[in-house]
């Protein structure tokens, strides 16, 4: 079987999948990346995916979030809110420094498994996918520093400045088109890697989700009332479409989705006060899911990944 791990975006809510994977990794024999033939992650999920691909233990990645949260999303809440009206709410430099502490100067091509990390080119509006050299066409991205890939996929508009590549491209958060990248992962597996569909299993991790609740006053209102709810609707619809793509191309039995529902407003993209609660929720969910997932995803190691640029 070919096993795929997909991880959603969600800001500091990435503590949930990081905690979930840390608990799973503690109960199996090898690092998480040793079990998956392809890992796809967007935004905060992209940071986790890159870390896993570089062989960093899931618990160390969880530690990154526990440190990164206060360093990046801390400060005076009122001043941050005022700044948010006229400029990015948080410092991209602080995010870079936090990522460098864990990822160092390693390159994307040092990943021990295949990676796909979505971003968006703000200049053209085109999707921008960073990929390891898992196909003969992909012979450039492996040279890119892992920190730059992480910044590109996680530079959420209004929260951080766009990430400028060395080539001058302004790249922003891949969550604008693939916050749930499960569909992207399945398309990569079938269309690029040409894996037989009956041999694919997908573990799709979300960052918790509240039920969609669009009040009548919003439905009957104009632009001012539709503003923030429209973003929530968009993200919900994108996730539904992504999962629908995966279910259609494979089957419901081949896609295991883990994304617990939570009360409205329970967690937010930059809500650092809830880090401990997200960590606990990941722990609890892993305890429940581990017996169900072990025989599917964690029985034996994947086949070794040989990048095309290293092939004879």
PDB file of C-alpha atoms in Angstrom:
ATOM      1  CA  UNK A   1       0.000   0.000   0.000  1.00  0.00           C
ATOM      2  CA  UNK A   2       0.981   3.604  -0.624  1.00  0.00           C
ATOM      3  CA  UNK A   3       0.233   5.735   2.425  1.00  0.00           C
ATOM      4  CA  UNK A   4      -0.410   9.473   2.344  1.00  0.00           C
ATOM      5  CA  UNK A   5      -0.526  11.976   5.188  1.00  0.00           C
ATOM      6  CA  UNK A   6      -2.386  15.263   4.611  1.00  0.00           C
ATOM      7  CA  UNK A   7      -2.340  18.093   7.181  1.00  0.00           C
ATOM      8  CA  UNK A   8      -4.615  21.150   7.098  1.00  0.00           C
ATOM      9  CA  UNK A   9      -3.745  24.773   7.737  1.00  0.00           C
ATOM     10  CA  UNK A  10      -4.992  26.528  10.841  1.00  0.00           C
ATOM     11  CA  UNK A  11      -2.393  28.792  12.448  1.00  0.00           C
ATOM     12  CA  UNK A  12      -1.668  27.977  16.086  1.00  0.00           C
ATOM     13  CA  UNK A  13      -4.373  25.299  15.849  1.00  0.00           C
ATOM     14  CA  UNK A  14      -1.613  23.231  14.265  1.00  0.00           C
ATOM     15  CA  UNK A  15      -0.881  22.248  17.860  1.00  0.00           C
ATOM     16  CA  UNK A  16      -3.694  19.693  17.498  1.00  0.00           C
ATOM     17  CA  UNK A  17      -2.221  17.642  14.602  1.00  0.00           C
ATOM     18  CA  UNK A  18       1.298  18.101  16.001  1.00  0.00           C
ATOM     19  CA  UNK A  19       0.179  16.722  19.367  1.00  0.00           C
ATOM     20  CA  UNK A  20      -1.786  13.926  17.687  1.00  0.00           C
ATOM     21  CA  UNK A  21       1.236  12.835  15.665  1.00  0.00           C
ATOM     22  CA  UNK A  22       3.564  13.102  18.665  1.00  0.00           C
ATOM     23  CA  UNK A  23       1.369  10.706  20.631  1.00  0.00           C
ATOM     24  CA  UNK A  24       1.147   8.294  17.692  1.00  0.00           C
ATOM     25  CA  UNK A  25       4.906   8.434  17.137  1.00  0.00           C
ATOM     26  CA  UNK A  26       5.514   7.601  20.794  1.00  0.00           C
ATOM     27  CA  UNK A  27       3.506   4.387  20.330  1.00  0.00           C
ATOM     28  CA  UNK A  28       5.152   3.083  17.137  1.00  0.00           C
ATOM     29  CA  UNK A  29       8.656   1.951  16.202  1.00  0.00           C
ATOM     30  CA  UNK A  30       9.806   4.655  13.774  1.00  0.00           C
ATOM     31  CA  UNK A  31       9.486   8.347  12.974  1.00  0.00           C
ATOM     32  CA  UNK A  32       6.179   9.377  11.384  1.00  0.00           C
ATOM     33  CA  UNK A  33       7.786  10.132   8.016  1.00  0.00           C
ATOM     34  CA  UNK A  34       9.102   6.568   7.817  1.00  0.00           C
ATOM     35  CA  UNK A  35       5.526   5.321   7.401  1.00  0.00           C
ATOM     36  CA  UNK A  36       4.229   7.683   4.691  1.00  0.00           C
ATOM     37  CA  UNK A  37       5.148   7.655   1.004  1.00  0.00           C
ATOM     38  CA  UNK A  38       3.797  11.190   0.539  1.00  0.00           C
ATOM     39  CA  UNK A  39       3.121  14.008   3.006  1.00  0.00           C
ATOM     40  CA  UNK A  40       1.172  17.092   1.935  1.00  0.00           C
ATOM     41  CA  UNK A  41       0.651  20.050   4.246  1.00  0.00           C
ATOM     42  CA  UNK A  42      -0.645  23.602   3.912  1.00  0.00           C
ATOM     43  CA  UNK A  43       0.307  26.612   6.028  1.00  0.00           C
ATOM     44  CA  UNK A  44       0.717  25.377   9.611  1.00  0.00           C
ATOM     45  CA  UNK A  45       0.279  21.862   8.190  1.00  0.00           C
ATOM     46  CA  UNK A  46       3.075  22.645   5.760  1.00  0.00           C
ATOM     47  CA  UNK A  47       5.401  23.519   8.633  1.00  0.00           C
ATOM     48  CA  UNK A  48       4.579  20.184  10.273  1.00  0.00           C
ATOM     49  CA  UNK A  49       4.993  18.300   6.982  1.00  0.00           C
ATOM     50  CA  UNK A  50       8.403  19.846   6.331  1.00  0.00           C
ATOM     51  CA  UNK A  51       9.571  19.063   9.850  1.00  0.00           C
ATOM     52  CA  UNK A  52       8.435  15.465   9.594  1.00  0.00           C
ATOM     53  CA  UNK A  53      10.078  15.087   6.193  1.00  0.00           C
ATOM     54  CA  UNK A  54      13.381  16.294   7.602  1.00  0.00           C
ATOM     55  CA  UNK A  55      13.193  13.555  10.213  1.00  0.00           C
ATOM     56  CA  UNK A  56      12.415  15.861  13.135  1.00  0.00           C
ATOM     57  CA  UNK A  57      10.497  13.986  15.854  1.00  0.00           C
ATOM     58  CA  UNK A  58       6.834  14.951  16.051  1.00  0.00           C
ATOM     59  CA  UNK A  59       7.221  15.848  19.717  1.00  0.00           C
ATOM     60  CA  UNK A  60       9.982  18.314  18.828  1.00  0.00           C
ATOM     61  CA  UNK A  61       7.668  19.864  16.236  1.00  0.00           C
ATOM     62  CA  UNK A  62       5.012  20.151  18.936  1.00  0.00           C
ATOM     63  CA  UNK A  63       7.619  21.911  21.070  1.00  0.00           C
ATOM     64  CA  UNK A  64       8.208  24.340  18.208  1.00  0.00           C
ATOM     65  CA  UNK A  65       4.544  25.326  18.380  1.00  0.00           C
ATOM     66  CA  UNK A  66       4.606  25.718  22.133  1.00  0.00           C
ATOM     67  CA  UNK A  67       7.576  28.092  21.770  1.00  0.00           C
ATOM     68  CA  UNK A  68       6.520  29.685  18.489  1.00  0.00           C
ATOM     69  CA  UNK A  69       3.072  30.663  19.752  1.00  0.00           C
ATOM     70  CA  UNK A  70       4.138  33.238  22.363  1.00  0.00           C
ATOM     71  CA  UNK A  71       7.129  34.406  20.295  1.00  0.00           C
ATOM     72  CA  UNK A  72       5.121  35.047  17.121  1.00  0.00           C
ATOM     73  CA  UNK A  73       1.540  35.618  18.284  1.00  0.00           C
ATOM     74  CA  UNK A  74       2.278  37.204  21.659  1.00  0.00           C
ATOM     75  CA  UNK A  75       2.355  40.868  22.624  1.00  0.00           C
ATOM     76  CA  UNK A  76      -0.342  43.331  23.587  1.00  0.00           C
ATOM     77  CA  UNK A  77      -3.679  42.150  22.216  1.00  0.00           C
ATOM     78  CA  UNK A  78      -5.110  45.648  21.843  1.00  0.00           C
ATOM     79  CA  UNK A  79      -2.019  46.983  20.063  1.00  0.00           C
ATOM     80  CA  UNK A  80      -1.984  43.934  17.767  1.00  0.00           C
ATOM     81  CA  UNK A  81      -5.637  44.534  16.901  1.00  0.00           C
ATOM     82  CA  UNK A  82      -4.980  48.218  16.110  1.00  0.00           C
ATOM     83  CA  UNK A  83      -1.969  47.314  13.995  1.00  0.00           C
ATOM     84  CA  UNK A  84      -4.088  44.735  12.163  1.00  0.00           C
ATOM     85  CA  UNK A  85      -6.261  47.540  10.779  1.00  0.00           C
ATOM     86  CA  UNK A  86      -3.415  49.066   8.798  1.00  0.00           C
ATOM     87  CA  UNK A  87      -0.586  46.502   8.559  1.00  0.00           C
ATOM     88  CA  UNK A  88       0.142  42.796   9.013  1.00  0.00           C
ATOM     89  CA  UNK A  89      -0.789  41.812  12.550  1.00  0.00           C
ATOM     90  CA  UNK A  90       2.451  39.930  13.299  1.00  0.00           C
ATOM     91  CA  UNK A  91       6.132  40.018  12.404  1.00  0.00           C
ATOM     92  CA  UNK A  92       7.354  37.768   9.606  1.00  0.00           C
ATOM     93  CA  UNK A  93      10.834  38.133  11.067  1.00  0.00           C
ATOM     94  CA  UNK A  94       9.689  36.619  14.356  1.00  0.00           C
ATOM     95  CA  UNK A  95       8.176  33.695  12.446  1.00  0.00           C
ATOM     96  CA  UNK A  96      11.408  33.169  10.492  1.00  0.00           C
ATOM     97  CA  UNK A  97      13.519  33.192  13.659  1.00  0.00           C
ATOM     98  CA  UNK A  98      11.229  30.622  15.287  1.00  0.00           C
ATOM     99  CA  UNK A  99      11.361  28.346  12.243  1.00  0.00           C
ATOM    100  CA  UNK A 100      15.131  28.617  11.940  1.00  0.00           C
ATOM    101  CA  UNK A 101      15.514  27.296  15.477  1.00  0.00           C
ATOM    102  CA  UNK A 102      13.980  23.983  14.422  1.00  0.00           C
ATOM    103  CA  UNK A 103      14.578  23.681  10.677  1.00  0.00           C
ATOM    104  CA  UNK A 104      18.020  25.262  10.599  1.00  0.00           C
ATOM    105  CA  UNK A 105      19.626  25.680   7.183  1.00  0.00           C
ATOM    106  CA  UNK A 106      18.390  22.392   5.747  1.00  0.00           C
ATOM    107  CA  UNK A 107      16.950  22.189   2.249  1.00  0.00           C
ATOM    108  CA  UNK A 108      13.625  20.760   1.077  1.00  0.00           C
ATOM    109  CA  UNK A 109      15.571  18.079  -0.789  1.00  0.00           C
ATOM    110  CA  UNK A 110      16.814  16.606   2.487  1.00  0.00           C
ATOM    111  CA  UNK A 111      13.367  15.175   3.154  1.00  0.00           C
ATOM    112  CA  UNK A 112      13.257  11.409   3.680  1.00  0.00           C
ATOM    113  CA  UNK A 113       9.862  11.208   1.987  1.00  0.00           C
ATOM    114  CA  UNK A 114       7.937  12.933  -0.808  1.00  0.00           C
ATOM    115  CA  UNK A 115       6.542  16.366   0.090  1.00  0.00           C
ATOM    116  CA  UNK A 116       4.043  18.713  -1.547  1.00  0.00           C
ATOM    117  CA  UNK A 117       3.644  22.150   0.070  1.00  0.00           C
ATOM    118  CA  UNK A 118       1.018  24.537  -1.426  1.00  0.00           C
ATOM    119  CA  UNK A 119       1.437  28.303  -1.708  1.00  0.00           C
ATOM    120  CA  UNK A 120       0.021  31.025  -3.984  1.00  0.00           C
ATOM    121  CA  UNK A 121       1.806  33.475  -6.292  1.00  0.00           C
ATOM    122  CA  UNK A 122       0.303  36.871  -5.443  1.00  0.00           C
ATOM    123  CA  UNK A 123       1.681  38.422  -8.638  1.00  0.00           C
ATOM    124  CA  UNK A 124      -0.144  36.087 -11.024  1.00  0.00           C
ATOM    125  CA  UNK A 125      -2.799  34.418  -8.874  1.00  0.00           C
ATOM    126  CA  UNK A 126      -1.402  31.032  -9.889  1.00  0.00           C
ATOM    127  CA  UNK A 127      -1.007  28.170  -7.466  1.00  0.00           C
ATOM    128  CA  UNK A 128       2.581  27.496  -6.433  1.00  0.00           C
ATOM    129  CA  UNK A 129       3.479  24.015  -5.236  1.00  0.00           C
ATOM    130  CA  UNK A 130       6.833  23.256  -3.669  1.00  0.00           C
ATOM    131  CA  UNK A 131       7.724  19.617  -4.290  1.00  0.00           C
ATOM    132  CA  UNK A 132      10.557  17.247  -3.532  1.00  0.00           C
ATOM    133  CA  UNK A 133      12.207  15.636  -6.558  1.00  0.00           C
ATOM    134  CA  UNK A 134       9.764  12.735  -6.731  1.00  0.00           C
ATOM    135  CA  UNK A 135       9.246  13.086 -10.484  1.00  0.00           C
ATOM    136  CA  UNK A 136      11.754  13.810 -13.281  1.00  0.00           C
ATOM    137  CA  UNK A 137      10.114  17.230 -13.811  1.00  0.00           C
ATOM    138  CA  UNK A 138      10.799  18.349 -10.239  1.00  0.00           C
ATOM    139  CA  UNK A 139      14.492  19.202 -10.210  1.00  0.00           C
ATOM    140  CA  UNK A 140      14.575  22.714  -8.723  1.00  0.00           C
ATOM    141  CA  UNK A 141      12.623  22.951  -5.475  1.00  0.00           C
ATOM    142  CA  UNK A 142      14.829  20.494  -3.637  1.00  0.00           C
ATOM    143  CA  UNK A 143      17.490  23.219  -3.435  1.00  0.00           C
ATOM    144  CA  UNK A 144      15.207  25.685  -1.612  1.00  0.00           C
ATOM    145  CA  UNK A 145      15.832  26.213   2.121  1.00  0.00           C
ATOM    146  CA  UNK A 146      13.140  24.523   4.181  1.00  0.00           C
ATOM    147  CA  UNK A 147      12.537  27.737   6.144  1.00  0.00           C
ATOM    148  CA  UNK A 148      11.666  29.602   2.936  1.00  0.00           C
ATOM    149  CA  UNK A 149       9.195  26.906   1.905  1.00  0.00           C
ATOM    150  CA  UNK A 150       7.600  27.075   5.365  1.00  0.00           C
ATOM    151  CA  UNK A 151       7.340  30.873   5.209  1.00  0.00           C
ATOM    152  CA  UNK A 152       5.808  30.741   1.730  1.00  0.00           C
ATOM    153  CA  UNK A 153       3.030  28.355   2.698  1.00  0.00           C
ATOM    154  CA  UNK A 154       2.311  30.072   6.049  1.00  0.00           C
ATOM    155  CA  UNK A 155       2.321  33.773   5.116  1.00  0.00           C
ATOM    156  CA  UNK A 156      -1.364  34.391   5.738  1.00  0.00           C
ATOM    157  CA  UNK A 157      -2.609  37.742   4.348  1.00  0.00           C
ATOM    158  CA  UNK A 158      -3.200  40.424   7.029  1.00  0.00           C
ATOM    159  CA  UNK A 159      -1.298  38.274   9.560  1.00  0.00           C
ATOM    160  CA  UNK A 160       2.108  38.283   7.848  1.00  0.00           C
ATOM    161  CA  UNK A 161       3.770  40.002   4.914  1.00  0.00           C
ATOM    162  CA  UNK A 162       3.952  37.979   1.668  1.00  0.00           C
ATOM    163  CA  UNK A 163       7.105  35.891   1.508  1.00  0.00           C
ATOM    164  CA  UNK A 164       9.472  37.194  -1.169  1.00  0.00           C
ATOM    165  CA  UNK A 165      11.559  34.464  -2.779  1.00  0.00           C
ATOM    166  CA  UNK A 166      15.112  35.087  -3.956  1.00  0.00           C
ATOM    167  CA  UNK A 167      13.619  35.295  -7.456  1.00  0.00           C
ATOM    168  CA  UNK A 168      11.290  38.081  -6.312  1.00  0.00           C
ATOM    169  CA  UNK A 169       8.028  36.113  -6.255  1.00  0.00           C
ATOM    170  CA  UNK A 170       5.522  37.261  -3.603  1.00  0.00           C
ATOM    171  CA  UNK A 171       4.131  34.021  -2.179  1.00  0.00           C
ATOM    172  CA  UNK A 172       1.279  33.797   0.312  1.00  0.00           C
ATOM    173  CA  UNK A 173      -0.524  31.184   2.397  1.00  0.00           C
ATOM    174  CA  UNK A 174      -1.497  28.055   0.467  1.00  0.00           C
ATOM    175  CA  UNK A 175      -4.665  27.966   2.562  1.00  0.00           C
ATOM    176  CA  UNK A 176      -6.219  30.464   0.165  1.00  0.00           C
ATOM    177  CA  UNK A 177      -6.811  27.594  -2.252  1.00  0.00           C
ATOM    178  CA  UNK A 178      -5.891  24.351  -0.447  1.00  0.00           C
ATOM    179  CA  UNK A 179      -6.281  24.815   3.294  1.00  0.00           C
ATOM    180  CA  UNK A 180      -7.373  21.193   3.382  1.00  0.00           C
ATOM    181  CA  UNK A 181      -4.892  19.648   0.910  1.00  0.00           C
ATOM    182  CA  UNK A 182      -6.325  16.115   0.860  1.00  0.00           C
ATOM    183  CA  UNK A 183      -7.568  16.498  -2.709  1.00  0.00           C
ATOM    184  CA  UNK A 184      -4.196  17.888  -3.786  1.00  0.00           C
ATOM    185  CA  UNK A 185      -2.498  14.860  -2.226  1.00  0.00           C
ATOM    186  CA  UNK A 186      -4.715  12.354  -4.032  1.00  0.00           C
ATOM    187  CA  UNK A 187      -4.322  14.130  -7.377  1.00  0.00           C
ATOM    188  CA  UNK A 188      -0.526  14.056  -6.901  1.00  0.00           C
ATOM    189  CA  UNK A 189      -0.638  10.343  -6.122  1.00  0.00           C
ATOM    190  CA  UNK A 190      -2.795   9.413  -9.109  1.00  0.00           C
ATOM    191  CA  UNK A 191      -1.845  12.015 -11.704  1.00  0.00           C
ATOM    192  CA  UNK A 192       1.881  12.525 -11.082  1.00  0.00           C
ATOM    193  CA  UNK A 193       3.101   9.444  -9.245  1.00  0.00           C
ATOM    194  CA  UNK A 194       0.638   7.172 -11.100  1.00  0.00           C
ATOM    195  CA  UNK A 195       0.019   4.950  -8.100  1.00  0.00           C
ATOM    196  CA  UNK A 196      -2.783   2.391  -8.574  1.00  0.00           C
ATOM    197  CA  UNK A 197      -5.878   3.842  -6.892  1.00  0.00           C
ATOM    198  CA  UNK A 198      -6.706   0.602  -5.106  1.00  0.00           C
ATOM    199  CA  UNK A 199      -3.304   0.676  -3.357  1.00  0.00           C
ATOM    200  CA  UNK A 200      -3.663   4.125  -1.726  1.00  0.00           C
ATOM    201  CA  UNK A 201      -4.656   4.971   1.853  1.00  0.00           C
ATOM    202  CA  UNK A 202      -4.907   8.543   3.139  1.00  0.00           C
ATOM    203  CA  UNK A 203      -4.746   9.897   6.677  1.00  0.00           C
ATOM    204  CA  UNK A 204      -6.168  13.426   6.614  1.00  0.00           C
ATOM    205  CA  UNK A 205      -5.659  15.586   9.721  1.00  0.00           C
ATOM    206  CA  UNK A 206      -7.546  18.799  10.353  1.00  0.00           C
ATOM    207  CA  UNK A 207      -6.925  21.425  13.026  1.00  0.00           C
ATOM    208  CA  UNK A 208     -10.389  21.106  14.658  1.00  0.00           C
ATOM    209  CA  UNK A 209     -13.462  22.701  13.147  1.00  0.00           C
ATOM    210  CA  UNK A 210     -16.513  24.504  14.516  1.00  0.00           C
ATOM    211  CA  UNK A 211     -19.935  23.863  12.966  1.00  0.00           C
ATOM    212  CA  UNK A 212     -20.852  26.353  10.251  1.00  0.00           C
ATOM    213  CA  UNK A 213     -23.303  28.833  11.753  1.00  0.00           C
ATOM    214  CA  UNK A 214     -24.389  31.601   9.399  1.00  0.00           C
ATOM    215  CA  UNK A 215     -27.027  33.665  11.177  1.00  0.00           C
ATOM    216  CA  UNK A 216     -30.130  34.892   9.367  1.00  0.00           C
ATOM    217  CA  UNK A 217     -29.013  38.492   9.887  1.00  0.00           C
ATOM    218  CA  UNK A 218     -25.881  37.701   7.891  1.00  0.00           C
ATOM    219  CA  UNK A 219     -27.735  35.836   5.164  1.00  0.00           C
ATOM    220  CA  UNK A 220     -30.058  38.811   4.663  1.00  0.00           C
ATOM    221  CA  UNK A 221     -27.309  41.412   5.034  1.00  0.00           C
ATOM    222  CA  UNK A 222     -24.848  43.228   2.834  1.00  0.00           C
ATOM    223  CA  UNK A 223     -21.090  43.419   2.536  1.00  0.00           C
ATOM    224  CA  UNK A 224     -20.408  44.555   6.097  1.00  0.00           C
ATOM    225  CA  UNK A 225     -22.252  41.612   7.613  1.00  0.00           C
ATOM    226  CA  UNK A 226     -20.954  39.050   5.123  1.00  0.00           C
ATOM    227  CA  UNK A 227     -17.272  39.948   5.572  1.00  0.00           C
ATOM    228  CA  UNK A 228     -15.886  37.565   8.208  1.00  0.00           C
ATOM    229  CA  UNK A 229     -18.616  34.889   7.831  1.00  0.00           C
ATOM    230  CA  UNK A 230     -17.785  34.733   4.105  1.00  0.00           C
ATOM    231  CA  UNK A 231     -14.221  33.692   4.962  1.00  0.00           C
ATOM    232  CA  UNK A 232     -15.496  30.926   7.230  1.00  0.00           C
ATOM    233  CA  UNK A 233     -17.913  29.735   4.530  1.00  0.00           C
ATOM    234  CA  UNK A 234     -15.136  29.762   1.947  1.00  0.00           C
ATOM    235  CA  UNK A 235     -12.837  27.674   4.131  1.00  0.00           C
ATOM    236  CA  UNK A 236     -15.590  25.191   4.949  1.00  0.00           C
ATOM    237  CA  UNK A 237     -16.519  24.849   1.286  1.00  0.00           C
ATOM    238  CA  UNK A 238     -12.894  24.370   0.230  1.00  0.00           C
ATOM    239  CA  UNK A 239     -12.427  21.580   2.765  1.00  0.00           C
ATOM    240  CA  UNK A 240     -15.632  19.893   1.629  1.00  0.00           C
ATOM    241  CA  UNK A 241     -14.571  20.105  -2.015  1.00  0.00           C
ATOM    242  CA  UNK A 242     -11.100  18.756  -1.244  1.00  0.00           C
ATOM    243  CA  UNK A 243     -12.457  15.777   0.652  1.00  0.00           C
ATOM    244  CA  UNK A 244     -15.078  15.239  -2.049  1.00  0.00           C
ATOM    245  CA  UNK A 245     -12.318  15.083  -4.658  1.00  0.00           C
ATOM    246  CA  UNK A 246     -10.421  12.505  -2.605  1.00  0.00           C
ATOM    247  CA  UNK A 247     -13.536  10.412  -1.935  1.00  0.00           C
ATOM    248  CA  UNK A 248     -14.486  10.463  -5.623  1.00  0.00           C
ATOM    249  CA  UNK A 249     -11.052   9.593  -6.983  1.00  0.00           C
ATOM    250  CA  UNK A 250     -10.493   6.908  -4.355  1.00  0.00           C
ATOM    251  CA  UNK A 251     -13.311   5.874  -2.002  1.00  0.00           C
ATOM    252  CA  UNK A 252     -14.585   6.794   1.439  1.00  0.00           C
ATOM    253  CA  UNK A 253     -12.925   3.689   2.842  1.00  0.00           C
ATOM    254  CA  UNK A 254      -9.509   4.832   1.618  1.00  0.00           C
ATOM    255  CA  UNK A 255      -9.589   8.259   3.273  1.00  0.00           C
ATOM    256  CA  UNK A 256      -9.495   8.498   7.068  1.00  0.00           C
ATOM    257  CA  UNK A 257     -10.373  12.045   8.154  1.00  0.00           C
ATOM    258  CA  UNK A 258      -9.627  13.176  11.717  1.00  0.00           C
ATOM    259  CA  UNK A 259     -10.803  16.678  12.580  1.00  0.00           C
ATOM    260  CA  UNK A 260     -12.887  16.904  15.753  1.00  0.00           C
ATOM    261  CA  UNK A 261     -15.743  19.374  15.959  1.00  0.00           C
ATOM    262  CA  UNK A 262     -15.444  22.066  18.621  1.00  0.00           C
ATOM    263  CA  UNK A 263     -17.808  24.823  19.832  1.00  0.00           C
ATOM    264  CA  UNK A 264     -17.883  28.056  17.787  1.00  0.00           C
ATOM    265  CA  UNK A 265     -15.078  30.405  18.795  1.00  0.00           C
ATOM    266  CA  UNK A 266     -13.329  27.765  20.891  1.00  0.00           C
ATOM    267  CA  UNK A 267      -9.988  28.091  19.039  1.00  0.00           C
ATOM    268  CA  UNK A 268      -8.568  30.741  16.708  1.00  0.00           C
ATOM    269  CA  UNK A 269      -5.637  31.078  14.308  1.00  0.00           C
ATOM    270  CA  UNK A 270      -3.594  33.070  16.827  1.00  0.00           C
ATOM    271  CA  UNK A 271      -5.194  32.052  20.115  1.00  0.00           C
ATOM    272  CA  UNK A 272      -2.098  31.161  22.128  1.00  0.00           C
ATOM    273  CA  UNK A 273      -4.069  30.914  25.382  1.00  0.00           C
ATOM    274  CA  UNK A 274      -5.576  27.653  24.091  1.00  0.00           C
ATOM    275  CA  UNK A 275      -2.287  25.892  23.231  1.00  0.00           C
ATOM    276  CA  UNK A 276      -2.510  23.560  26.241  1.00  0.00           C
ATOM    277  CA  UNK A 277      -6.110  22.660  25.396  1.00  0.00           C
ATOM    278  CA  UNK A 278      -5.228  21.902  21.770  1.00  0.00           C
ATOM    279  CA  UNK A 279      -2.330  19.754  22.941  1.00  0.00           C
ATOM    280  CA  UNK A 280      -4.641  17.839  25.258  1.00  0.00           C
ATOM    281  CA  UNK A 281      -7.203  17.358  22.503  1.00  0.00           C
ATOM    282  CA  UNK A 282      -4.506  15.912  20.229  1.00  0.00           C
ATOM    283  CA  UNK A 283      -3.427  13.548  22.995  1.00  0.00           C
ATOM    284  CA  UNK A 284      -6.972  12.351  23.632  1.00  0.00           C
ATOM    285  CA  UNK A 285      -7.777  11.889  19.952  1.00  0.00           C
ATOM    286  CA  UNK A 286      -4.584   9.880  19.411  1.00  0.00           C
ATOM    287  CA  UNK A 287      -5.423   7.547  22.303  1.00  0.00           C
ATOM    288  CA  UNK A 288      -8.776   6.884  20.674  1.00  0.00           C
ATOM    289  CA  UNK A 289      -7.555   6.554  17.080  1.00  0.00           C
ATOM    290  CA  UNK A 290      -4.238   4.717  17.511  1.00  0.00           C
ATOM    291  CA  UNK A 291      -5.727   1.192  17.702  1.00  0.00           C
ATOM    292  CA  UNK A 292      -7.825   1.936  14.617  1.00  0.00           C
ATOM    293  CA  UNK A 293      -4.950   3.381  12.601  1.00  0.00           C
ATOM    294  CA  UNK A 294      -2.052   1.123  13.510  1.00  0.00           C
ATOM    295  CA  UNK A 295      -2.771  -1.765  11.155  1.00  0.00           C
ATOM    296  CA  UNK A 296      -3.541   0.611   8.278  1.00  0.00           C
ATOM    297  CA  UNK A 297      -0.731   3.166   8.521  1.00  0.00           C
ATOM    298  CA  UNK A 298       1.839   2.129  11.127  1.00  0.00           C
ATOM    299  CA  UNK A 299       2.570  -1.569  10.722  1.00  0.00           C
ATOM    300  CA  UNK A 300       5.716  -1.308   8.626  1.00  0.00           C
ATOM    301  CA  UNK A 301       8.018   1.285   7.094  1.00  0.00           C
ATOM    302  CA  UNK A 302       7.472   2.702   3.630  1.00  0.00           C
ATOM    303  CA  UNK A 303       9.810   1.870   0.787  1.00  0.00           C
ATOM    304  CA  UNK A 304      12.911   4.104   0.754  1.00  0.00           C
ATOM    305  CA  UNK A 305      12.450   7.371  -1.159  1.00  0.00           C
ATOM    306  CA  UNK A 306      15.069   8.032  -3.828  1.00  0.00           C
ATOM    307  CA  UNK A 307      14.829  11.567  -5.265  1.00  0.00           C
ATOM    308  CA  UNK A 308      15.082  11.788  -9.036  1.00  0.00           C
ATOM    309  CA  UNK A 309      18.053  14.159  -8.886  1.00  0.00           C
ATOM    310  CA  UNK A 310      20.040  11.448  -7.097  1.00  0.00           C
ATOM    311  CA  UNK A 311      18.984   8.591  -9.363  1.00  0.00           C
ATOM    312  CA  UNK A 312      21.665   7.140 -11.608  1.00  0.00           C
TER     313      UNK A 312
END
